[in-house]
């Protein structure tokens, strides 16, 4: 009777074990697919071009390697030990049958615990990046940034408009302040008179850009010509320059490590170190996918 009960318990637990094994295989395959997809999407945010076919092979190999390490660590985790039976009754057919069932339940609980840890680890691995992480990644360890105001930070696009009104784009504030936390930021613009300068500074202040930890008022520079802005950039030697003028971007492409051309229209790439985007927040914040 004892042997029959043990055989019955083993046969009952074998389908559960098979399902657990199949679940782990599915988990492993799902993990590989997710890692490949994430790495492929992450490559779109790199400040240089990559061959898609080569990237697919590399990301697949990387995903398999990460998965193997992950699975190895998971399998090394010690299973939960069943508690010892305090009562030591004489062995009988009824006792043997009753003891076989808790053992099967403990095995099922251990599998559930492993699956739970696997899901938790996967969810942590694929947590979305914060804005700070996105900005740091885009800047590629850059430490100084110069940026034009018209068409990038301001709604206005010409110096003539600044004589009448100045409007800061609300959508750029969060990204610009995040850049200012990790970089030395200089804003600059070509203006036609002193009144325009005052209007610009007042608008930036009212938008909260000069608060503690934000931009520095003295690092907002003004000039009377477009050539003056080019001269500012070359003297400051930034890691990144952001501009809405294709002519200025083209002139500086030989001297500046990276440039970002802000343009509502899709533009042709003039140099490998020049990137384009419809807005500052789209490129640095990753709020809108390219």
PDB file of C-alpha atoms in Angstrom:
ATOM      1  CA  UNK A   1       0.000   0.000   0.000  1.00  0.00           C
ATOM      2  CA  UNK A   2       2.826   2.405   0.882  1.00  0.00           C
ATOM      3  CA  UNK A   3       4.522   1.790  -2.479  1.00  0.00           C
ATOM      4  CA  UNK A   4       1.216   2.323  -4.331  1.00  0.00           C
ATOM      5  CA  UNK A   5       0.629   5.623  -2.509  1.00  0.00           C
ATOM      6  CA  UNK A   6       4.165   6.814  -3.296  1.00  0.00           C
ATOM      7  CA  UNK A   7       3.722   5.864  -6.958  1.00  0.00           C
ATOM      8  CA  UNK A   8       0.413   7.738  -7.080  1.00  0.00           C
ATOM      9  CA  UNK A   9       2.005  10.831  -5.538  1.00  0.00           C
ATOM     10  CA  UNK A  10       4.903  10.684  -8.013  1.00  0.00           C
ATOM     11  CA  UNK A  11       2.546  10.337 -10.974  1.00  0.00           C
ATOM     12  CA  UNK A  12       0.459  13.265  -9.693  1.00  0.00           C
ATOM     13  CA  UNK A  13       3.507  15.494  -9.263  1.00  0.00           C
ATOM     14  CA  UNK A  14       5.088  14.671 -12.642  1.00  0.00           C
ATOM     15  CA  UNK A  15       2.568  16.735 -14.725  1.00  0.00           C
ATOM     16  CA  UNK A  16       3.124  19.664 -12.357  1.00  0.00           C
ATOM     17  CA  UNK A  17       6.887  19.313 -12.797  1.00  0.00           C
ATOM     18  CA  UNK A  18       6.461  19.152 -16.572  1.00  0.00           C
ATOM     19  CA  UNK A  19       4.329  22.278 -16.517  1.00  0.00           C
ATOM     20  CA  UNK A  20       6.913  24.041 -14.337  1.00  0.00           C
ATOM     21  CA  UNK A  21       9.702  23.011 -16.721  1.00  0.00           C
ATOM     22  CA  UNK A  22       7.685  24.205 -19.714  1.00  0.00           C
ATOM     23  CA  UNK A  23       6.972  27.483 -17.922  1.00  0.00           C
ATOM     24  CA  UNK A  24      10.681  28.046 -17.322  1.00  0.00           C
ATOM     25  CA  UNK A  25      11.419  27.387 -21.001  1.00  0.00           C
ATOM     26  CA  UNK A  26       8.751  29.903 -21.987  1.00  0.00           C
ATOM     27  CA  UNK A  27      10.150  32.372 -19.452  1.00  0.00           C
ATOM     28  CA  UNK A  28      13.636  31.974 -20.887  1.00  0.00           C
ATOM     29  CA  UNK A  29      12.472  32.466 -24.476  1.00  0.00           C
ATOM     30  CA  UNK A  30      10.395  35.484 -23.483  1.00  0.00           C
ATOM     31  CA  UNK A  31      13.372  36.997 -21.660  1.00  0.00           C
ATOM     32  CA  UNK A  32      15.600  36.604 -24.748  1.00  0.00           C
ATOM     33  CA  UNK A  33      12.996  38.248 -26.988  1.00  0.00           C
ATOM     34  CA  UNK A  34      12.492  41.149 -24.593  1.00  0.00           C
ATOM     35  CA  UNK A  35      16.205  41.802 -24.215  1.00  0.00           C
ATOM     36  CA  UNK A  36      16.699  41.797 -28.005  1.00  0.00           C
ATOM     37  CA  UNK A  37      13.794  44.234 -28.484  1.00  0.00           C
ATOM     38  CA  UNK A  38      15.007  46.575 -25.730  1.00  0.00           C
ATOM     39  CA  UNK A  39      18.580  46.643 -27.034  1.00  0.00           C
ATOM     40  CA  UNK A  40      17.325  47.323 -30.561  1.00  0.00           C
ATOM     41  CA  UNK A  41      15.197  50.245 -29.370  1.00  0.00           C
ATOM     42  CA  UNK A  42      18.036  51.506 -27.185  1.00  0.00           C
ATOM     43  CA  UNK A  43      20.336  51.645 -30.242  1.00  0.00           C
ATOM     44  CA  UNK A  44      18.080  54.300 -31.806  1.00  0.00           C
ATOM     45  CA  UNK A  45      19.142  56.670 -29.040  1.00  0.00           C
ATOM     46  CA  UNK A  46      22.875  56.256 -29.555  1.00  0.00           C
ATOM     47  CA  UNK A  47      24.684  59.371 -30.881  1.00  0.00           C
ATOM     48  CA  UNK A  48      26.074  57.419 -33.867  1.00  0.00           C
ATOM     49  CA  UNK A  49      24.814  55.088 -36.593  1.00  0.00           C
ATOM     50  CA  UNK A  50      24.850  51.297 -36.395  1.00  0.00           C
ATOM     51  CA  UNK A  51      24.336  48.611 -39.011  1.00  0.00           C
ATOM     52  CA  UNK A  52      20.915  47.054 -38.297  1.00  0.00           C
ATOM     53  CA  UNK A  53      21.829  43.520 -39.372  1.00  0.00           C
ATOM     54  CA  UNK A  54      25.035  43.491 -37.332  1.00  0.00           C
ATOM     55  CA  UNK A  55      23.194  45.022 -34.398  1.00  0.00           C
ATOM     56  CA  UNK A  56      20.554  42.287 -34.546  1.00  0.00           C
ATOM     57  CA  UNK A  57      23.231  39.590 -34.325  1.00  0.00           C
ATOM     58  CA  UNK A  58      25.104  41.367 -31.547  1.00  0.00           C
ATOM     59  CA  UNK A  59      21.977  42.011 -29.483  1.00  0.00           C
ATOM     60  CA  UNK A  60      20.912  38.391 -29.867  1.00  0.00           C
ATOM     61  CA  UNK A  61      24.285  37.165 -28.598  1.00  0.00           C
ATOM     62  CA  UNK A  62      24.196  39.670 -25.753  1.00  0.00           C
ATOM     63  CA  UNK A  63      20.656  38.625 -24.841  1.00  0.00           C
ATOM     64  CA  UNK A  64      21.608  34.947 -24.796  1.00  0.00           C
ATOM     65  CA  UNK A  65      24.645  35.661 -22.614  1.00  0.00           C
ATOM     66  CA  UNK A  66      22.603  37.740 -20.158  1.00  0.00           C
ATOM     67  CA  UNK A  67      19.897  35.087 -20.071  1.00  0.00           C
ATOM     68  CA  UNK A  68      22.394  32.296 -19.356  1.00  0.00           C
ATOM     69  CA  UNK A  69      23.863  34.265 -16.440  1.00  0.00           C
ATOM     70  CA  UNK A  70      20.391  35.107 -15.180  1.00  0.00           C
ATOM     71  CA  UNK A  71      19.242  31.476 -15.403  1.00  0.00           C
ATOM     72  CA  UNK A  72      22.417  30.241 -13.704  1.00  0.00           C
ATOM     73  CA  UNK A  73      21.906  32.599 -10.767  1.00  0.00           C
ATOM     74  CA  UNK A  74      18.270  31.618 -10.577  1.00  0.00           C
ATOM     75  CA  UNK A  75      19.060  27.909 -10.478  1.00  0.00           C
ATOM     76  CA  UNK A  76      21.702  28.469  -7.791  1.00  0.00           C
ATOM     77  CA  UNK A  77      19.107  29.966  -5.470  1.00  0.00           C
ATOM     78  CA  UNK A  78      18.496  27.463  -2.644  1.00  0.00           C
ATOM     79  CA  UNK A  79      15.003  25.919  -2.699  1.00  0.00           C
ATOM     80  CA  UNK A  80      12.791  26.342   0.306  1.00  0.00           C
ATOM     81  CA  UNK A  81      13.303  23.512   2.787  1.00  0.00           C
ATOM     82  CA  UNK A  82      10.154  21.797   4.100  1.00  0.00           C
ATOM     83  CA  UNK A  83       9.638  21.929   7.804  1.00  0.00           C
ATOM     84  CA  UNK A  84      10.354  18.763   9.721  1.00  0.00           C
ATOM     85  CA  UNK A  85       7.439  16.785  10.997  1.00  0.00           C
ATOM     86  CA  UNK A  86       7.291  17.094  14.766  1.00  0.00           C
ATOM     87  CA  UNK A  87       5.082  14.119  15.243  1.00  0.00           C
ATOM     88  CA  UNK A  88       6.746  10.768  14.700  1.00  0.00           C
ATOM     89  CA  UNK A  89       3.893   8.349  14.499  1.00  0.00           C
ATOM     90  CA  UNK A  90       4.331   4.731  13.569  1.00  0.00           C
ATOM     91  CA  UNK A  91       4.345   4.275   9.785  1.00  0.00           C
ATOM     92  CA  UNK A  92       1.059   3.125   8.351  1.00  0.00           C
ATOM     93  CA  UNK A  93      -0.701   3.214   5.021  1.00  0.00           C
ATOM     94  CA  UNK A  94      -2.820   6.222   6.051  1.00  0.00           C
ATOM     95  CA  UNK A  95       0.193   8.140   7.426  1.00  0.00           C
ATOM     96  CA  UNK A  96       2.274   7.393   4.335  1.00  0.00           C
ATOM     97  CA  UNK A  97      -0.497   8.635   2.081  1.00  0.00           C
ATOM     98  CA  UNK A  98      -1.056  11.788   4.136  1.00  0.00           C
ATOM     99  CA  UNK A  99       2.659  12.619   4.204  1.00  0.00           C
ATOM    100  CA  UNK A 100       3.084  12.291   0.459  1.00  0.00           C
ATOM    101  CA  UNK A 101       0.606  15.092  -0.243  1.00  0.00           C
ATOM    102  CA  UNK A 102       2.380  17.862   1.782  1.00  0.00           C
ATOM    103  CA  UNK A 103       5.609  16.981  -0.044  1.00  0.00           C
ATOM    104  CA  UNK A 104       3.931  17.600  -3.391  1.00  0.00           C
ATOM    105  CA  UNK A 105       2.491  20.886  -2.123  1.00  0.00           C
ATOM    106  CA  UNK A 106       5.912  22.028  -0.905  1.00  0.00           C
ATOM    107  CA  UNK A 107       7.392  21.271  -4.355  1.00  0.00           C
ATOM    108  CA  UNK A 108       4.642  23.332  -6.005  1.00  0.00           C
ATOM    109  CA  UNK A 109       5.237  26.222  -3.583  1.00  0.00           C
ATOM    110  CA  UNK A 110       8.976  26.148  -4.343  1.00  0.00           C
ATOM    111  CA  UNK A 111       8.281  26.353  -8.100  1.00  0.00           C
ATOM    112  CA  UNK A 112       5.878  29.250  -7.523  1.00  0.00           C
ATOM    113  CA  UNK A 113       8.527  31.049  -5.468  1.00  0.00           C
ATOM    114  CA  UNK A 114      11.127  30.621  -8.221  1.00  0.00           C
ATOM    115  CA  UNK A 115       8.676  31.868 -10.863  1.00  0.00           C
ATOM    116  CA  UNK A 116       7.849  34.870  -8.682  1.00  0.00           C
ATOM    117  CA  UNK A 117      11.533  35.751  -8.305  1.00  0.00           C
ATOM    118  CA  UNK A 118      12.022  35.388 -12.060  1.00  0.00           C
ATOM    119  CA  UNK A 119       9.128  37.738 -12.853  1.00  0.00           C
ATOM    120  CA  UNK A 120      10.368  40.277 -10.322  1.00  0.00           C
ATOM    121  CA  UNK A 121      13.896  40.200 -11.757  1.00  0.00           C
ATOM    122  CA  UNK A 122      12.594  40.603 -15.318  1.00  0.00           C
ATOM    123  CA  UNK A 123      10.388  43.550 -14.350  1.00  0.00           C
ATOM    124  CA  UNK A 124      13.324  45.280 -12.659  1.00  0.00           C
ATOM    125  CA  UNK A 125      15.495  44.697 -15.721  1.00  0.00           C
ATOM    126  CA  UNK A 126      12.996  46.388 -18.037  1.00  0.00           C
ATOM    127  CA  UNK A 127      12.065  49.378 -15.904  1.00  0.00           C
ATOM    128  CA  UNK A 128      11.666  52.509 -18.129  1.00  0.00           C
ATOM    129  CA  UNK A 129      14.542  54.982 -18.046  1.00  0.00           C
ATOM    130  CA  UNK A 130      14.135  58.191 -16.079  1.00  0.00           C
ATOM    131  CA  UNK A 131      14.486  61.604 -17.749  1.00  0.00           C
ATOM    132  CA  UNK A 132      17.860  62.065 -16.048  1.00  0.00           C
ATOM    133  CA  UNK A 133      19.118  58.753 -17.469  1.00  0.00           C
ATOM    134  CA  UNK A 134      17.873  59.653 -20.951  1.00  0.00           C
ATOM    135  CA  UNK A 135      19.567  63.064 -20.878  1.00  0.00           C
ATOM    136  CA  UNK A 136      22.861  61.636 -19.606  1.00  0.00           C
ATOM    137  CA  UNK A 137      22.785  58.962 -22.291  1.00  0.00           C
ATOM    138  CA  UNK A 138      22.076  61.455 -25.075  1.00  0.00           C
ATOM    139  CA  UNK A 139      24.801  63.841 -23.942  1.00  0.00           C
ATOM    140  CA  UNK A 140      27.390  61.027 -24.053  1.00  0.00           C
ATOM    141  CA  UNK A 141      29.321  62.372 -21.050  1.00  0.00           C
ATOM    142  CA  UNK A 142      29.193  65.936 -22.414  1.00  0.00           C
ATOM    143  CA  UNK A 143      29.970  68.618 -19.846  1.00  0.00           C
ATOM    144  CA  UNK A 144      29.261  71.905 -21.666  1.00  0.00           C
ATOM    145  CA  UNK A 145      26.258  72.772 -23.833  1.00  0.00           C
ATOM    146  CA  UNK A 146      25.559  75.925 -25.837  1.00  0.00           C
ATOM    147  CA  UNK A 147      22.053  76.547 -27.123  1.00  0.00           C
ATOM    148  CA  UNK A 148      20.300  79.107 -29.263  1.00  0.00           C
ATOM    149  CA  UNK A 149      17.092  80.643 -27.926  1.00  0.00           C
ATOM    150  CA  UNK A 150      15.016  81.374 -31.046  1.00  0.00           C
ATOM    151  CA  UNK A 151      13.152  78.342 -32.320  1.00  0.00           C
ATOM    152  CA  UNK A 152      14.587  76.104 -29.595  1.00  0.00           C
ATOM    153  CA  UNK A 153      13.741  77.567 -26.179  1.00  0.00           C
ATOM    154  CA  UNK A 154      11.452  80.345 -27.400  1.00  0.00           C
ATOM    155  CA  UNK A 155       8.334  80.196 -29.549  1.00  0.00           C
ATOM    156  CA  UNK A 156       9.625  83.133 -31.591  1.00  0.00           C
ATOM    157  CA  UNK A 157      11.865  82.435 -34.594  1.00  0.00           C
ATOM    158  CA  UNK A 158      13.222  85.863 -35.629  1.00  0.00           C
ATOM    159  CA  UNK A 159      14.958  88.751 -33.781  1.00  0.00           C
ATOM    160  CA  UNK A 160      12.184  91.091 -34.992  1.00  0.00           C
ATOM    161  CA  UNK A 161       9.576  89.127 -33.035  1.00  0.00           C
ATOM    162  CA  UNK A 162      11.557  89.596 -29.819  1.00  0.00           C
ATOM    163  CA  UNK A 163      10.970  93.344 -30.039  1.00  0.00           C
ATOM    164  CA  UNK A 164       7.256  92.770 -29.453  1.00  0.00           C
ATOM    165  CA  UNK A 165       6.951  89.654 -27.267  1.00  0.00           C
ATOM    166  CA  UNK A 166       8.914  86.716 -25.851  1.00  0.00           C
ATOM    167  CA  UNK A 167       7.334  83.333 -25.072  1.00  0.00           C
ATOM    168  CA  UNK A 168       9.188  80.397 -23.511  1.00  0.00           C
ATOM    169  CA  UNK A 169       8.058  76.968 -24.719  1.00  0.00           C
ATOM    170  CA  UNK A 170       6.555  75.151 -21.693  1.00  0.00           C
ATOM    171  CA  UNK A 171       7.502  71.773 -23.164  1.00  0.00           C
ATOM    172  CA  UNK A 172      11.263  72.446 -22.977  1.00  0.00           C
ATOM    173  CA  UNK A 173      11.456  73.496 -19.323  1.00  0.00           C
ATOM    174  CA  UNK A 174      11.813  70.063 -17.717  1.00  0.00           C
ATOM    175  CA  UNK A 175      14.432  68.848 -20.197  1.00  0.00           C
ATOM    176  CA  UNK A 176      16.404  72.105 -20.121  1.00  0.00           C
ATOM    177  CA  UNK A 177      16.567  72.116 -16.319  1.00  0.00           C
ATOM    178  CA  UNK A 178      17.670  68.466 -16.363  1.00  0.00           C
ATOM    179  CA  UNK A 179      20.477  69.341 -18.792  1.00  0.00           C
ATOM    180  CA  UNK A 180      21.491  72.238 -16.525  1.00  0.00           C
ATOM    181  CA  UNK A 181      21.869  69.832 -13.571  1.00  0.00           C
ATOM    182  CA  UNK A 182      24.651  67.887 -15.261  1.00  0.00           C
ATOM    183  CA  UNK A 183      26.121  70.386 -17.749  1.00  0.00           C
ATOM    184  CA  UNK A 184      27.453  73.915 -17.936  1.00  0.00           C
ATOM    185  CA  UNK A 185      24.747  75.527 -20.100  1.00  0.00           C
ATOM    186  CA  UNK A 186      25.074  78.757 -22.094  1.00  0.00           C
ATOM    187  CA  UNK A 187      22.081  80.278 -23.899  1.00  0.00           C
ATOM    188  CA  UNK A 188      22.681  82.803 -26.672  1.00  0.00           C
ATOM    189  CA  UNK A 189      20.812  84.880 -29.213  1.00  0.00           C
ATOM    190  CA  UNK A 190      21.112  87.586 -31.842  1.00  0.00           C
ATOM    191  CA  UNK A 191      18.968  90.595 -30.815  1.00  0.00           C
ATOM    192  CA  UNK A 192      18.313  93.998 -32.372  1.00  0.00           C
ATOM    193  CA  UNK A 193      18.196  96.182 -29.232  1.00  0.00           C
ATOM    194  CA  UNK A 194      18.628  96.280 -25.456  1.00  0.00           C
ATOM    195  CA  UNK A 195      14.875  96.111 -24.895  1.00  0.00           C
ATOM    196  CA  UNK A 196      14.795  92.708 -26.555  1.00  0.00           C
ATOM    197  CA  UNK A 197      17.497  91.490 -24.172  1.00  0.00           C
ATOM    198  CA  UNK A 198      15.453  92.586 -21.168  1.00  0.00           C
ATOM    199  CA  UNK A 199      12.320  90.932 -22.528  1.00  0.00           C
ATOM    200  CA  UNK A 200      14.176  87.641 -23.036  1.00  0.00           C
ATOM    201  CA  UNK A 201      15.739  87.656 -19.560  1.00  0.00           C
ATOM    202  CA  UNK A 202      12.401  88.534 -17.969  1.00  0.00           C
ATOM    203  CA  UNK A 203      10.616  85.697 -19.801  1.00  0.00           C
ATOM    204  CA  UNK A 204      13.286  83.158 -18.809  1.00  0.00           C
ATOM    205  CA  UNK A 205      13.078  84.290 -15.188  1.00  0.00           C
ATOM    206  CA  UNK A 206       9.273  84.100 -15.091  1.00  0.00           C
ATOM    207  CA  UNK A 207       9.473  80.566 -16.506  1.00  0.00           C
ATOM    208  CA  UNK A 208      11.546  79.527 -13.480  1.00  0.00           C
ATOM    209  CA  UNK A 209      14.771  78.797 -15.365  1.00  0.00           C
ATOM    210  CA  UNK A 210      16.937  80.877 -13.026  1.00  0.00           C
ATOM    211  CA  UNK A 211      15.905  79.031  -9.878  1.00  0.00           C
ATOM    212  CA  UNK A 212      18.417  77.272  -7.625  1.00  0.00           C
ATOM    213  CA  UNK A 213      20.094  74.474  -9.531  1.00  0.00           C
ATOM    214  CA  UNK A 214      18.865  75.830 -12.867  1.00  0.00           C
ATOM    215  CA  UNK A 215      20.391  78.161 -15.417  1.00  0.00           C
ATOM    216  CA  UNK A 216      22.681  81.085 -14.595  1.00  0.00           C
ATOM    217  CA  UNK A 217      21.483  84.522 -15.692  1.00  0.00           C
ATOM    218  CA  UNK A 218      25.024  85.653 -16.506  1.00  0.00           C
ATOM    219  CA  UNK A 219      25.363  82.745 -18.960  1.00  0.00           C
ATOM    220  CA  UNK A 220      22.655  84.098 -21.251  1.00  0.00           C
ATOM    221  CA  UNK A 221      24.648  85.830 -23.992  1.00  0.00           C
ATOM    222  CA  UNK A 222      23.489  88.333 -26.613  1.00  0.00           C
ATOM    223  CA  UNK A 223      25.084  89.571 -29.815  1.00  0.00           C
ATOM    224  CA  UNK A 224      24.137  91.912 -32.652  1.00  0.00           C
ATOM    225  CA  UNK A 225      24.914  89.538 -35.559  1.00  0.00           C
ATOM    226  CA  UNK A 226      24.653  85.855 -36.469  1.00  0.00           C
ATOM    227  CA  UNK A 227      28.437  85.751 -36.815  1.00  0.00           C
ATOM    228  CA  UNK A 228      28.664  86.835 -33.189  1.00  0.00           C
ATOM    229  CA  UNK A 229      26.775  83.719 -32.103  1.00  0.00           C
ATOM    230  CA  UNK A 230      29.165  81.549 -34.092  1.00  0.00           C
ATOM    231  CA  UNK A 231      32.077  83.282 -32.380  1.00  0.00           C
ATOM    232  CA  UNK A 232      30.535  82.651 -28.942  1.00  0.00           C
ATOM    233  CA  UNK A 233      30.249  78.936 -29.643  1.00  0.00           C
ATOM    234  CA  UNK A 234      33.794  78.569 -30.927  1.00  0.00           C
ATOM    235  CA  UNK A 235      35.215  80.418 -27.911  1.00  0.00           C
ATOM    236  CA  UNK A 236      33.262  78.321 -25.406  1.00  0.00           C
ATOM    237  CA  UNK A 237      34.191  75.028 -27.155  1.00  0.00           C
ATOM    238  CA  UNK A 238      31.133  73.048 -25.992  1.00  0.00           C
ATOM    239  CA  UNK A 239      30.655  69.303 -26.290  1.00  0.00           C
ATOM    240  CA  UNK A 240      27.189  69.997 -27.733  1.00  0.00           C
ATOM    241  CA  UNK A 241      25.741  72.978 -29.596  1.00  0.00           C
ATOM    242  CA  UNK A 242      21.993  73.238 -30.254  1.00  0.00           C
ATOM    243  CA  UNK A 243      20.761  75.556 -33.003  1.00  0.00           C
ATOM    244  CA  UNK A 244      17.853  76.115 -35.377  1.00  0.00           C
ATOM    245  CA  UNK A 245      19.925  77.689 -38.161  1.00  0.00           C
ATOM    246  CA  UNK A 246      21.181  75.213 -40.789  1.00  0.00           C
ATOM    247  CA  UNK A 247      23.866  77.675 -41.882  1.00  0.00           C
ATOM    248  CA  UNK A 248      25.319  78.005 -38.376  1.00  0.00           C
ATOM    249  CA  UNK A 249      25.184  74.243 -37.858  1.00  0.00           C
ATOM    250  CA  UNK A 250      27.036  73.678 -41.118  1.00  0.00           C
ATOM    251  CA  UNK A 251      29.722  76.261 -40.257  1.00  0.00           C
ATOM    252  CA  UNK A 252      30.351  74.747 -36.822  1.00  0.00           C
ATOM    253  CA  UNK A 253      30.298  71.084 -37.851  1.00  0.00           C
ATOM    254  CA  UNK A 254      34.098  71.022 -38.223  1.00  0.00           C
ATOM    255  CA  UNK A 255      34.759  72.518 -34.796  1.00  0.00           C
ATOM    256  CA  UNK A 256      32.137  71.139 -32.392  1.00  0.00           C
ATOM    257  CA  UNK A 257      32.054  67.519 -31.227  1.00  0.00           C
ATOM    258  CA  UNK A 258      28.254  67.137 -31.465  1.00  0.00           C
ATOM    259  CA  UNK A 259      25.473  69.374 -32.734  1.00  0.00           C
ATOM    260  CA  UNK A 260      21.707  69.174 -32.634  1.00  0.00           C
ATOM    261  CA  UNK A 261      19.745  70.905 -35.387  1.00  0.00           C
ATOM    262  CA  UNK A 262      16.199  71.762 -34.306  1.00  0.00           C
ATOM    263  CA  UNK A 263      13.870  71.897 -37.299  1.00  0.00           C
ATOM    264  CA  UNK A 264      10.151  71.092 -37.744  1.00  0.00           C
ATOM    265  CA  UNK A 265      10.928  69.670 -41.187  1.00  0.00           C
ATOM    266  CA  UNK A 266      13.000  66.579 -41.834  1.00  0.00           C
ATOM    267  CA  UNK A 267      16.468  67.726 -42.898  1.00  0.00           C
ATOM    268  CA  UNK A 268      19.368  66.022 -44.609  1.00  0.00           C
ATOM    269  CA  UNK A 269      22.213  65.115 -42.291  1.00  0.00           C
ATOM    270  CA  UNK A 270      25.178  67.366 -43.104  1.00  0.00           C
ATOM    271  CA  UNK A 271      27.742  65.501 -41.003  1.00  0.00           C
ATOM    272  CA  UNK A 272      28.028  62.332 -38.858  1.00  0.00           C
ATOM    273  CA  UNK A 273      28.311  64.484 -35.722  1.00  0.00           C
ATOM    274  CA  UNK A 274      25.165  66.515 -36.481  1.00  0.00           C
ATOM    275  CA  UNK A 275      21.751  65.239 -35.379  1.00  0.00           C
ATOM    276  CA  UNK A 276      18.311  66.630 -36.092  1.00  0.00           C
ATOM    277  CA  UNK A 277      15.041  66.667 -34.207  1.00  0.00           C
ATOM    278  CA  UNK A 278      11.729  68.478 -34.322  1.00  0.00           C
ATOM    279  CA  UNK A 279      12.199  69.754 -30.762  1.00  0.00           C
ATOM    280  CA  UNK A 280      14.583  69.752 -27.825  1.00  0.00           C
ATOM    281  CA  UNK A 281      12.299  67.659 -25.624  1.00  0.00           C
ATOM    282  CA  UNK A 282      11.841  65.044 -28.342  1.00  0.00           C
ATOM    283  CA  UNK A 283      15.582  64.471 -28.749  1.00  0.00           C
ATOM    284  CA  UNK A 284      16.806  64.682 -25.160  1.00  0.00           C
ATOM    285  CA  UNK A 285      13.701  63.663 -23.301  1.00  0.00           C
ATOM    286  CA  UNK A 286      12.691  60.761 -25.511  1.00  0.00           C
ATOM    287  CA  UNK A 287       9.107  61.862 -24.877  1.00  0.00           C
ATOM    288  CA  UNK A 288       8.231  61.394 -28.537  1.00  0.00           C
ATOM    289  CA  UNK A 289       9.856  58.513 -30.350  1.00  0.00           C
ATOM    290  CA  UNK A 290      11.717  59.385 -33.499  1.00  0.00           C
TER     291      UNK A 290
END
